[in-house]
Structures are given as structure tokens and as C-alpha cells.
Short mmCIF file of C-alpha atoms in Angstrom, two decimals:
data_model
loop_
_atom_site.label_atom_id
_atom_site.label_comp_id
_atom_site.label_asym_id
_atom_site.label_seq_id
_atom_site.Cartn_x
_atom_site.Cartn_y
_atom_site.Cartn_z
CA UNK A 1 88.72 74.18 94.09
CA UNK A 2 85.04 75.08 94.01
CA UNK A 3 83.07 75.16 97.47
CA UNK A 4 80.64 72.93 96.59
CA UNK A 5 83.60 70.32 95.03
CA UNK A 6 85.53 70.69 98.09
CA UNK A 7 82.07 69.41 99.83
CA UNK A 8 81.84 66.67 97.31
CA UNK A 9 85.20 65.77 98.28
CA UNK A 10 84.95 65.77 102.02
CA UNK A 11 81.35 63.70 101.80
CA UNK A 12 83.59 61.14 99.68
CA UNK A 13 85.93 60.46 102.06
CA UNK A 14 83.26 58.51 103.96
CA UNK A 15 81.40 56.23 100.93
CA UNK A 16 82.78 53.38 101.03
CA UNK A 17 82.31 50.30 98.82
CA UNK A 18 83.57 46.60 98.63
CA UNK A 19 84.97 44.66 95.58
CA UNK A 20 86.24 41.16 95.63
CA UNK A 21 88.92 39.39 94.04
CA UNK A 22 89.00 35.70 92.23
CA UNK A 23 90.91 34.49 95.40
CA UNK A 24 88.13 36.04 97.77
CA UNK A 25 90.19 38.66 99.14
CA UNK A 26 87.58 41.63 100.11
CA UNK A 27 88.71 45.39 98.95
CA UNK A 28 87.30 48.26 100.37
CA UNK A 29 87.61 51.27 98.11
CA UNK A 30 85.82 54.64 98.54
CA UNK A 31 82.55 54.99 96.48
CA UNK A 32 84.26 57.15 93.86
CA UNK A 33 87.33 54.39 92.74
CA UNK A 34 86.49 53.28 89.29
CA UNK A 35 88.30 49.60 90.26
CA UNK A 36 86.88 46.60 88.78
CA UNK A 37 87.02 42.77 89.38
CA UNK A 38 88.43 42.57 86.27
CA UNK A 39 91.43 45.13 87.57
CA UNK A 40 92.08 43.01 90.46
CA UNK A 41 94.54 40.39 88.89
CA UNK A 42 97.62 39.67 90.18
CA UNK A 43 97.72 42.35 92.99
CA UNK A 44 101.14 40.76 95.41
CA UNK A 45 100.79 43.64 97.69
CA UNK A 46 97.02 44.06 99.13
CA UNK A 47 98.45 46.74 101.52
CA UNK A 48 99.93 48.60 98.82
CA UNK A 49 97.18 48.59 96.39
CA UNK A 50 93.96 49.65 99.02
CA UNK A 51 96.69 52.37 100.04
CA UNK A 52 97.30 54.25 96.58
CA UNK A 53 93.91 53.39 95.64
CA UNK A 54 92.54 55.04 98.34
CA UNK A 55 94.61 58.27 98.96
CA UNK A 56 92.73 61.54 98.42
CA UNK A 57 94.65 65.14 98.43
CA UNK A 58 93.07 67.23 100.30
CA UNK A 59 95.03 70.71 100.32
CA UNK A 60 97.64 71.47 98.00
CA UNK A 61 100.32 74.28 98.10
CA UNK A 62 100.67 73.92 101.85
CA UNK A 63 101.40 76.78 103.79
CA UNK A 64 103.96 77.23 106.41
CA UNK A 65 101.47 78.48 108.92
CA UNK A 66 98.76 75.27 107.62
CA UNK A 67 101.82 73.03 108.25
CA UNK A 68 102.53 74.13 111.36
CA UNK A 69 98.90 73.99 112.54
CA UNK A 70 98.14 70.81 110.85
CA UNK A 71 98.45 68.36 113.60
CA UNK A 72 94.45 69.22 115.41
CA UNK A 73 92.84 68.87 112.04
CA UNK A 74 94.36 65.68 110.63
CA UNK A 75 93.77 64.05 114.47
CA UNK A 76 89.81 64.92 113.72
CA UNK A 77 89.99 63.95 110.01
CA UNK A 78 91.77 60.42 110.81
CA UNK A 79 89.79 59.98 113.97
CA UNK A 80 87.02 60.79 112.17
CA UNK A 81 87.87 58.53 108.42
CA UNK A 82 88.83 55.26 111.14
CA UNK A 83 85.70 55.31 113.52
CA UNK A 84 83.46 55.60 110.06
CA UNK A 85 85.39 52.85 108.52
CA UNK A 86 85.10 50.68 112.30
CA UNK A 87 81.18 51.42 112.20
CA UNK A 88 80.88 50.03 108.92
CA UNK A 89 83.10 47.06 108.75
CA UNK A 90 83.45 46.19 112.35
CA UNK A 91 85.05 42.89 111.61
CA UNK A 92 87.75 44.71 109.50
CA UNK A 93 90.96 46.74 111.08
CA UNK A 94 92.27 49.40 109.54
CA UNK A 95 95.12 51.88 108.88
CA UNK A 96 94.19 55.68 108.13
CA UNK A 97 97.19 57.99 107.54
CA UNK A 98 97.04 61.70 106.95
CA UNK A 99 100.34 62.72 105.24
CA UNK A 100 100.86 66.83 104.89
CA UNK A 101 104.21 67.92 102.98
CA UNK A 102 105.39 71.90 103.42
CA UNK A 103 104.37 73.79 100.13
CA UNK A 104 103.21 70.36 98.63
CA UNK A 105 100.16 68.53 99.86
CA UNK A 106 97.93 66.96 102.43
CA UNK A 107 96.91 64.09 101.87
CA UNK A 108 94.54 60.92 103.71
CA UNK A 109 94.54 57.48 102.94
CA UNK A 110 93.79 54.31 104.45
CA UNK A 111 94.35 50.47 103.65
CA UNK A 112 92.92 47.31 105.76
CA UNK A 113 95.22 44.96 108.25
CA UNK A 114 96.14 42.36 105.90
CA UNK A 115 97.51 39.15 107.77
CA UNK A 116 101.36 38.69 106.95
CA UNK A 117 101.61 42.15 105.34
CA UNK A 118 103.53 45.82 107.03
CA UNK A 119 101.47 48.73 106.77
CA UNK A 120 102.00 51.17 104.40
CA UNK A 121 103.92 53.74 106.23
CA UNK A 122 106.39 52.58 109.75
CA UNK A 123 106.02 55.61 112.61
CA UNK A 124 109.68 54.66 112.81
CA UNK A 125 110.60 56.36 108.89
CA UNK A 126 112.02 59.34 108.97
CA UNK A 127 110.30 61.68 106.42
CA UNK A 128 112.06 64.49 107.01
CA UNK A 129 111.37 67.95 108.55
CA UNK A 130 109.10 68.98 105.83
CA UNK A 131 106.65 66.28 106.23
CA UNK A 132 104.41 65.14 109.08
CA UNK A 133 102.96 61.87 109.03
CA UNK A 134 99.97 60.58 111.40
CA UNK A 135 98.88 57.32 111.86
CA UNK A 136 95.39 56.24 113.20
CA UNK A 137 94.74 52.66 113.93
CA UNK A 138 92.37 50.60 116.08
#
């Protein structure tokens, strides 16, 4: 990846955007999702859809040496991805998960709290020794 697309990427990961569905349920998406009203029919799982819709790789081919030193950086980029998603949607609660797999990728995501819905990933789930999960939430 380019420098200046790798900036393009990070400054994404903090544009955000709203869409609504025909039964008033409010989406956020980041800035770049091409979703539409029109795409928003007949979504069961709200959790599931903000969470693939909103999951950006970051890194790819991951390193033994990145995964081992992985855990300070994704605490300051899902730190950082919740508080910006807090400041602008304070009534809103949120899930952000940064998800880094050995010699695959890392990647963030993040869905709303949806009343009478899990979240996407359980801290409990065992992913096995070759990924690290971490889960940021108000």
C-alpha cells in the first residue's frame, strides 16, 4: 500500500455517516460504505450487518514479531475509533473490535448496542493461539 493510501485509510476510520432504514432503525457506517436505503431491506441481524459493513484491514501478512507486539497499538487504535464514535453520537453505545490473525490480517471494526441483540464477537470464544481479539466498549 501507498503512503499516502495508507493515510487515506487511517483518516477513514474516523468519517462516519448515518443511513436509516424503512423501520427507523439508524446505521452508522463509515463515510466510505457505498450502502443505500434501498440496500437496507430485510437486514434480521443489525449487529451483524454494521459489523461486516464496517470492518477495515488494516495490515496484512502479519508478522510474528507485529503479532506479538500488537496488543499497545490496537489498545490506541480502539481507544481511539470508540471515544471518536462516543463524541459524535453520544446517545449511541458502541462495540469496536480490533482482530489481528498471525501471517493473515489485522483488522478493526465496530457495530452499535442494539437492544435484544449479542455483540459480534463474546471475550469468552476461543480463537485460537494465532489470533488475538480486543474488545473496546463504553
Amino acid at each position: 500500500m501507498k503512503r499516502f493510501d495508507f493515510l487515506q485509510l487511517t483518516v477513514g476510520l474516523f468519517s462516519f455517516r448515518t443511513i436509516e432504514d424503512n423501520s427507523g432503525n439508524e446505521y452508522v457506517v463509515y463515510c466510505s460504505s457505498t450502502v443505500t436505503p434501498e440496500s437496507l431491506k430485510d437486514i434480521s441481524d443489525r449487529t451483524e450487518f454494521e459489523a461486516l459493513e464496517n470492518h477495515v484491514h488494516l495490515l496484512d501478512k502479519i508478522t510474528k514479531k507485529e503479532f506479538e507486539n500488537a496488543e499497545e497499538i490496537s489498545d490506541i487504535l480502539g481507544k481511539s475509533l470508540l471515544n471518536c464514535l462516543r463524541a459524535k453520537y453520544p446517545d449511541k453505545h458502541f462495540f469496536v473490535y480490533v482482530s489481528v490473525d498471525l501471517k493473515d490480517s489485522m483488522i478493526i471494526r465496530f457495530h452499535q448496542e442494539w437492544e435484544n441483540e449479542e455483540p459480534y464477537y463474546n471475550a469468552e470464544d476461543d480463537f485460537g493461539k494465532n489470533t488475538k481479539l480486543f474488545i473496546f466498549h463504553e
